Amino acid sequence: MLPCATPTGRRPTMTSRYDLHTHSLYSDGAAHPAELVALARERGVQVLALTDHDSTEGLAAAACAATACGLTLVPGVEVSASWQNQTVHIVGLDVDAAHAPLQQGLGGLRAFRNRRAEEIGRRLEKARIADALAGAARLAHGGCVTRTHFARFLVERGHARNLAHAFRLFLARGRTGYVPGQWAALAEAVAWIRGAGGVAVIAHPGRYRLGAGKLRRLIAEFRECGGTAIEVVCSAHNPDVTRQFARLAREFGLLASAGSDYHGPGCGWADLGRIAPLPEGCAPVWQVWEGRQMVAPAARGLTPV
Ligand code: AMP
Ligand code: MN
Ligand code: MN
Ligand code: MN
């Protein structure tokens, strides 16, 4: 799915104790949250975050399954944001899903998703691909329609060989079915997450096509508006990129996160729990909530930045 696998093309074979970025069928993942939790447990993941795109709907089922099998579930979300004409994803970890402003914000993003899905359908129709909206909606099981669902439909209909091919032909920026995102502002995304008691993390920073200067501006702005961590380890990063973001995290005083961005079997290169360890010298993001368990409730919200 992602352009930059490790140079060897191999996944780490060891399972990480923490996998803090995964998807279920409440967004564009393939598995029900309970199946995801069961697979994580089987793999040896001990602390799992479910971080569906712009939705916390799967968290209750995931928490229930996690309690039953003794796995720690970190309630999360992956918020779509727009920054300088570019879509960036901000993962929120340890969020209180009942927080009204967070839900209001996510509701607005899902409303945009619905409008965008209709527009993608119209554009594909013009390109002589019939019934794409209905097909994508069917694959979304009544949930929010993402570009991944359109990609699955296009593969199903034989318009593309695989998901990456469908993105390349139809859905990536500049292609027929691409509709520019009108997502949350960076500061809004961070504020919703922090307001819900969570920790904001820049997701898969190596995937953004930003030059070095712009990348540093993104990180600086993210930090200024209350962001706490960078996903240093993820499936999209090869070892060099991982080291680069470990250095940037240290330089900007940000914590380091680690997540596979697992979407399901056959959904690309990411695999649940199969991610590299954090490089030496990184301050892990989980110290925030693991530390909270030992401090007085009044200290909650004082996240180290
Ligand atoms: P959306 O948030 O609806 O715009 O869809 C973005 C999602 O599409 C990402 O979270 C990925 O799961 C998926 N995606 C993006 N680019 C690609 C690609 N080149 N190949 C496969 N999946 C992709
Ligand atoms: Mn996705
Ligand atoms: Mn993402
Ligand atoms: Mn993701």
PDB file of C-alpha atoms and ligand atoms in Angstrom, residues 1 21 23 27-29 51-53 78 89 113 146-148 152 167 204 207 261-263, ligand 2:
ATOM      1  CA  MET A   1       0.000   0.000   0.000  1.00  0.00           C
ATOM      2  CA  HIS A  21      -2.056   2.814  15.004  1.00  0.00           C
ATOM      3  CA  HIS A  23      -7.927   0.346  11.691  1.00  0.00           C
ATOM      4  CA  SER A  27     -13.263   3.059   8.911  1.00  0.00           C
ATOM      5  CA  ASP A  28     -11.253   1.392   6.136  1.00  0.00           C
ATOM      6  CA  GLY A  29      -9.882  -1.616   8.000  1.00  0.00           C
ATOM      7  CA  THR A  51      -7.341   4.586  15.569  1.00  0.00           C
ATOM      8  CA  ASP A  52     -10.067   4.614  12.927  1.00  0.00           C
ATOM      9  CA  HIS A  53     -10.276   7.530  10.503  1.00  0.00           C
ATOM     10  CA  GLU A  78      -6.925   9.222  13.363  1.00  0.00           C
ATOM     11  CA  HIS A  89      -3.172  12.709   9.693  1.00  0.00           C
ATOM     12  CA  ARG A 113     -16.619  12.473   3.690  1.00  0.00           C
ATOM     13  CA  THR A 146     -13.272   6.329   2.371  1.00  0.00           C
ATOM     14  CA  ARG A 147     -11.127   6.319  -0.748  1.00  0.00           C
ATOM     15  CA  THR A 148     -10.033   2.804   0.247  1.00  0.00           C
ATOM     16  CA  ARG A 152     -11.653  -1.910  -3.363  1.00  0.00           C
ATOM     17  CA  PHE A 167      -5.068   4.900  -6.143  1.00  0.00           C
ATOM     18  CA  HIS A 204       3.360   8.458   9.348  1.00  0.00           C
ATOM     19  CA  ARG A 207       4.518   9.658   3.833  1.00  0.00           C
ATOM     20  CA  ASP A 261      -1.250   1.366  10.453  1.00  0.00           C
ATOM     21  CA  TYR A 262      -2.669  -2.136   9.959  1.00  0.00           C
ATOM     22  CA  HIS A 263      -5.784  -2.233   7.746  1.00  0.00           C
TER      23      HIS A 263
HETATM   24 MN    MN B   2      -6.768   4.137   5.900  1.00  0.00          MN
END
